Amino acid sequence: MVTMRRLPSSNITGPPLDPGPWNSGRAWLINRARGHMLYQRRVQEKPDVANMERIIALINESEVSNGVPTQGELTHCGLYHPDFGLHQIIVRRSQQDPSRVVLVAAIDWEAAQVMPRWALGRVPDIKGDISDDLLAHCHAAMLNDDLYRRAHVDGLQARNLCTLAQTADSPRPRVELLENFRQRKWTDTATMAG
């Protein structure tokens, strides 16, 4: 089997069981929880089915309970770059103001994914590329965009549910993640890769 990066792999035996598209963010999360978005592998441990079903039941709860938006702009999909950082962008100096730079292109899109807008409200992980002060400045600038700000704030609970969904098909469930979710102990470390 050859992966999406065109790299041969002896452990990968087939494409994802269900790479989409899906009709809702909830359907997207359920497919993540079932592991259907991952490449099929030769060696695969059996998931803890009871844990998977608990998380799928949580995904199927109401928006008030699980935070997954079901209507409005945050349910629309957008493009996600899983490896975005300063080493993945090309810039040039502004012709009008040489002290400023203009984004020309983002590169390395082979693992790009389409996902609900609420899932895209996470701060990009570019910490190793810039200082904490500049990172804070970049985040503040991103929050000036109304749609990003709403996705960042209103999508926090759903992004943490995404963390649960990514781990739902594990043979060794992380029970503390489910407990933290139920106790509203959320962080913004949810990732959408994979």
mmCIF file of C-alpha atoms in Angstrom:
data_model
loop_
_atom_site.group_PDB
_atom_site.id
_atom_site.type_symbol
_atom_site.label_atom_id
_atom_site.label_comp_id
_atom_site.label_asym_id
_atom_site.label_seq_id
_atom_site.Cartn_x
_atom_site.Cartn_y
_atom_site.Cartn_z
ATOM 1 C CA MET A 1 0.000 0.000 0.000
ATOM 2 C CA VAL A 2 1.172 3.532 -0.725
ATOM 3 C CA THR A 3 0.072 6.281 1.689
ATOM 4 C CA MET A 4 -1.269 9.707 0.735
ATOM 5 C CA ARG A 5 2.295 10.954 0.945
ATOM 6 C CA ARG A 6 3.210 8.374 -1.709
ATOM 7 C CA LEU A 7 5.420 6.548 0.752
ATOM 8 C CA PRO A 8 5.326 2.736 0.771
ATOM 9 C CA SER A 9 4.274 1.134 4.039
ATOM 10 C CA SER A 10 4.342 -2.564 4.854
ATOM 11 C CA ASN A 11 1.944 -2.093 7.794
ATOM 12 C CA ILE A 12 -0.787 -0.202 5.904
ATOM 13 C CA THR A 13 -3.081 -2.550 4.000
ATOM 14 C CA GLY A 14 -5.795 -0.243 2.729
ATOM 15 C CA PRO A 15 -7.342 3.203 2.641
ATOM 16 C CA PRO A 16 -9.610 4.544 5.386
ATOM 17 C CA LEU A 17 -12.941 2.699 5.623
ATOM 18 C CA ASP A 18 -14.904 5.952 5.350
ATOM 19 C CA PRO A 19 -12.958 9.049 4.283
ATOM 20 C CA GLY A 20 -16.193 11.040 3.864
ATOM 21 C CA PRO A 21 -17.899 13.230 2.962
ATOM 22 C CA TRP A 22 -20.344 13.343 5.851
ATOM 23 C CA ASN A 23 -23.570 15.259 6.222
ATOM 24 C CA SER A 24 -22.751 16.798 9.630
ATOM 25 C CA GLY A 25 -20.050 17.460 12.195
ATOM 26 C CA ARG A 26 -21.672 14.797 14.345
ATOM 27 C CA ALA A 27 -21.299 12.179 11.575
ATOM 28 C CA TRP A 28 -17.658 13.272 11.129
ATOM 29 C CA LEU A 29 -17.010 12.750 14.871
ATOM 30 C CA ILE A 30 -18.687 9.332 14.894
ATOM 31 C CA ASN A 31 -16.462 8.179 12.035
ATOM 32 C CA ARG A 32 -13.414 9.424 13.958
ATOM 33 C CA ALA A 33 -14.605 7.532 17.054
ATOM 34 C CA ARG A 34 -15.003 4.307 15.080
ATOM 35 C CA GLY A 35 -11.526 4.696 13.582
ATOM 36 C CA HIS A 36 -12.983 4.705 10.067
ATOM 37 C CA MET A 37 -10.873 7.697 8.993
ATOM 38 C CA LEU A 38 -7.561 5.922 9.675
ATOM 39 C CA TYR A 39 -5.622 3.818 7.195
ATOM 40 C CA GLN A 40 -6.310 0.105 7.596
ATOM 41 C CA ARG A 41 -3.316 -1.613 9.170
ATOM 42 C CA ARG A 42 -1.939 -5.142 9.091
ATOM 43 C CA VAL A 43 -1.463 -5.252 12.867
ATOM 44 C CA GLN A 44 -4.434 -3.778 14.650
ATOM 45 C CA GLU A 45 -5.443 -4.136 18.280
ATOM 46 C CA LYS A 46 -9.113 -4.599 19.075
ATOM 47 C CA PRO A 47 -10.753 -1.449 20.438
ATOM 48 C CA ASP A 48 -12.524 -1.294 23.779
ATOM 49 C CA VAL A 49 -16.023 -1.426 22.272
ATOM 50 C CA ALA A 50 -17.761 -0.298 25.478
ATOM 51 C CA ASN A 51 -15.603 2.830 25.606
ATOM 52 C CA MET A 52 -16.229 3.523 21.919
ATOM 53 C CA GLU A 53 -19.990 3.206 22.406
ATOM 54 C CA ARG A 54 -19.897 5.550 25.446
ATOM 55 C CA ILE A 55 -18.164 8.217 23.380
ATOM 56 C CA ILE A 56 -20.486 7.729 20.390
ATOM 57 C CA ALA A 57 -23.461 8.079 22.765
ATOM 58 C CA LEU A 58 -21.955 11.360 24.007
ATOM 59 C CA ILE A 59 -21.517 12.553 20.402
ATOM 60 C CA ASN A 60 -25.210 11.770 19.791
ATOM 61 C CA GLU A 61 -26.347 13.866 22.765
ATOM 62 C CA SER A 62 -27.816 17.334 22.267
ATOM 63 C CA GLU A 63 -25.731 20.382 21.353
ATOM 64 C CA VAL A 64 -26.396 21.762 24.840
ATOM 65 C CA SER A 65 -24.807 18.662 26.340
ATOM 66 C CA ASN A 66 -21.858 18.019 24.010
ATOM 67 C CA GLY A 67 -21.222 21.423 22.414
ATOM 68 C CA VAL A 68 -21.270 20.226 18.791
ATOM 69 C CA PRO A 69 -22.925 22.993 16.727
ATOM 70 C CA THR A 70 -25.763 21.681 14.570
ATOM 71 C CA GLN A 71 -26.627 24.820 12.595
ATOM 72 C CA GLY A 72 -25.140 28.138 11.568
ATOM 73 C CA GLU A 73 -21.758 29.231 10.235
ATOM 74 C CA LEU A 74 -19.740 27.066 12.616
ATOM 75 C CA THR A 75 -21.158 23.932 10.949
ATOM 76 C CA HIS A 76 -19.772 24.924 7.536
ATOM 77 C CA CYS A 77 -16.560 23.188 6.546
ATOM 78 C CA GLY A 78 -13.137 24.628 5.925
ATOM 79 C CA LEU A 79 -9.670 23.466 4.961
ATOM 80 C CA TYR A 80 -7.251 22.422 7.708
ATOM 81 C CA HIS A 81 -3.463 22.318 7.268
ATOM 82 C CA PRO A 82 -2.181 19.806 9.877
ATOM 83 C CA ASP A 83 1.456 20.921 9.737
ATOM 84 C CA PHE A 84 1.111 24.691 9.541
ATOM 85 C CA GLY A 85 4.099 26.632 10.778
ATOM 86 C CA LEU A 86 6.490 29.312 9.656
ATOM 87 C CA HIS A 87 8.542 26.695 7.814
ATOM 88 C CA GLN A 88 5.478 25.977 5.643
ATOM 89 C CA ILE A 89 4.807 29.487 4.332
ATOM 90 C CA ILE A 90 6.378 31.634 1.637
ATOM 91 C CA VAL A 91 6.370 35.397 2.124
ATOM 92 C CA ARG A 92 7.704 38.455 0.305
ATOM 93 C CA ARG A 93 8.274 42.048 1.328
ATOM 94 C CA SER A 94 5.372 44.392 0.674
ATOM 95 C CA GLN A 95 6.010 46.707 -2.272
ATOM 96 C CA GLN A 96 4.036 49.475 -0.548
ATOM 97 C CA ASP A 97 5.771 49.086 2.819
ATOM 98 C CA PRO A 98 9.086 47.157 2.825
ATOM 99 C CA SER A 99 8.882 46.768 6.623
ATOM 100 C CA ARG A 100 5.872 44.450 6.157
ATOM 101 C CA VAL A 101 5.657 40.981 4.655
ATOM 102 C CA VAL A 102 2.880 39.509 2.517
ATOM 103 C CA LEU A 103 1.877 35.845 2.594
ATOM 104 C CA VAL A 104 2.461 34.405 -0.872
ATOM 105 C CA ALA A 105 1.689 30.721 -0.294
ATOM 106 C CA ALA A 106 1.316 27.947 2.234
ATOM 107 C CA ILE A 107 3.053 24.712 1.213
ATOM 108 C CA ASP A 108 3.027 21.024 2.208
ATOM 109 C CA TRP A 109 -0.709 20.397 1.836
ATOM 110 C CA GLU A 110 -0.609 16.618 1.235
ATOM 111 C CA ALA A 111 -2.286 15.772 4.554
ATOM 112 C CA ALA A 112 -4.853 18.604 4.392
ATOM 113 C CA GLN A 113 -8.341 17.805 5.648
ATOM 114 C CA VAL A 114 -11.790 19.336 5.382
ATOM 115 C CA MET A 115 -13.556 19.681 8.718
ATOM 116 C CA PRO A 116 -16.284 21.685 10.473
ATOM 117 C CA ARG A 117 -15.513 25.338 11.232
ATOM 118 C CA TRP A 118 -15.853 24.777 15.004
ATOM 119 C CA ALA A 119 -12.932 22.335 14.754
ATOM 120 C CA LEU A 120 -10.781 24.969 13.035
ATOM 121 C CA GLY A 121 -10.945 27.461 15.916
ATOM 122 C CA ARG A 122 -7.809 26.122 17.555
ATOM 123 C CA VAL A 123 -4.668 28.226 17.788
ATOM 124 C CA PRO A 124 -2.093 26.911 15.274
ATOM 125 C CA ASP A 125 0.770 25.042 16.919
ATOM 126 C CA ILE A 126 3.688 27.238 15.818
ATOM 127 C CA LYS A 127 5.315 27.656 19.230
ATOM 128 C CA GLY A 128 8.709 26.330 18.193
ATOM 129 C CA ASP A 129 8.876 28.771 15.310
ATOM 130 C CA ILE A 130 8.287 32.082 17.112
ATOM 131 C CA SER A 131 8.565 33.709 20.526
ATOM 132 C CA ASP A 132 5.702 33.489 23.018
ATOM 133 C CA ASP A 133 5.140 37.258 22.670
ATOM 134 C CA LEU A 134 4.801 37.026 18.897
ATOM 135 C CA LEU A 135 2.563 33.968 19.247
ATOM 136 C CA ALA A 136 0.287 35.926 21.619
ATOM 137 C CA HIS A 137 0.235 38.816 19.123
ATOM 138 C CA CYS A 138 -0.677 36.432 16.261
ATOM 139 C CA HIS A 139 -3.446 34.868 18.331
ATOM 140 C CA ALA A 140 -4.835 38.296 19.248
ATOM 141 C CA ALA A 141 -4.856 39.220 15.552
ATOM 142 C CA MET A 142 -6.698 35.985 14.697
ATOM 143 C CA LEU A 143 -9.304 36.756 17.362
ATOM 144 C CA ASN A 144 -10.075 40.016 15.538
ATOM 145 C CA ASP A 145 -11.796 37.889 12.897
ATOM 146 C CA ASP A 146 -15.380 37.399 14.113
ATOM 147 C CA LEU A 147 -15.867 33.921 12.645
ATOM 148 C CA TYR A 148 -12.517 32.651 13.964
ATOM 149 C CA ARG A 149 -13.263 34.131 17.410
ATOM 150 C CA ARG A 150 -16.645 32.395 17.544
ATOM 151 C CA ALA A 151 -15.104 29.104 16.372
ATOM 152 C CA HIS A 152 -12.337 29.473 18.960
ATOM 153 C CA VAL A 153 -14.671 30.261 21.864
ATOM 154 C CA ASP A 154 -17.859 28.388 20.949
ATOM 155 C CA GLY A 155 -16.035 25.357 19.539
ATOM 156 C CA LEU A 156 -13.916 24.626 22.636
ATOM 157 C CA GLN A 157 -16.250 21.981 24.055
ATOM 158 C CA ALA A 158 -16.721 20.303 20.662
ATOM 159 C CA ARG A 159 -12.950 20.291 20.012
ATOM 160 C CA ASN A 160 -12.452 18.482 23.311
ATOM 161 C CA LEU A 161 -15.126 16.004 22.254
ATOM 162 C CA CYS A 162 -12.987 15.564 19.129
ATOM 163 C CA THR A 163 -10.094 14.520 21.404
ATOM 164 C CA LEU A 164 -12.377 11.861 22.894
ATOM 165 C CA ALA A 165 -13.430 10.732 19.418
ATOM 166 C CA GLN A 166 -9.803 10.322 18.295
ATOM 167 C CA THR A 167 -9.094 8.030 21.229
ATOM 168 C CA ALA A 168 -12.415 6.136 21.213
ATOM 169 C CA ASP A 169 -11.150 3.191 19.152
ATOM 170 C CA SER A 170 -8.149 2.620 21.431
ATOM 171 C CA PRO A 171 -7.714 -0.785 23.072
ATOM 172 C CA ARG A 172 -6.689 1.090 26.246
ATOM 173 C CA PRO A 173 -9.284 3.808 26.877
ATOM 174 C CA ARG A 174 -8.254 6.975 28.637
ATOM 175 C CA VAL A 175 -11.148 7.154 31.084
ATOM 176 C CA GLU A 176 -9.852 10.429 32.545
ATOM 177 C CA LEU A 177 -10.556 12.189 29.217
ATOM 178 C CA LEU A 178 -14.239 11.277 29.424
ATOM 179 C CA GLU A 179 -14.378 12.273 33.100
ATOM 180 C CA ASN A 180 -12.675 15.608 32.359
ATOM 181 C CA PHE A 181 -15.113 16.253 29.514
ATOM 182 C CA ARG A 182 -18.130 15.571 31.729
ATOM 183 C CA GLN A 183 -16.660 17.837 34.447
ATOM 184 C CA ARG A 184 -16.076 20.599 31.860
ATOM 185 C CA LYS A 185 -12.305 20.504 32.398
ATOM 186 C CA TRP A 186 -11.443 21.497 28.863
ATOM 187 C CA THR A 187 -8.187 22.566 27.295
ATOM 188 C CA ASP A 188 -7.520 23.665 23.759
ATOM 189 C CA THR A 189 -5.131 20.858 22.952
ATOM 190 C CA ALA A 190 -7.589 18.965 20.773
ATOM 191 C CA THR A 191 -6.001 18.104 17.437
ATOM 192 C CA MET A 192 -7.684 17.245 14.204
ATOM 193 C CA ALA A 193 -4.838 15.391 12.569
ATOM 194 C CA GLY A 194 -5.377 11.947 11.185
#
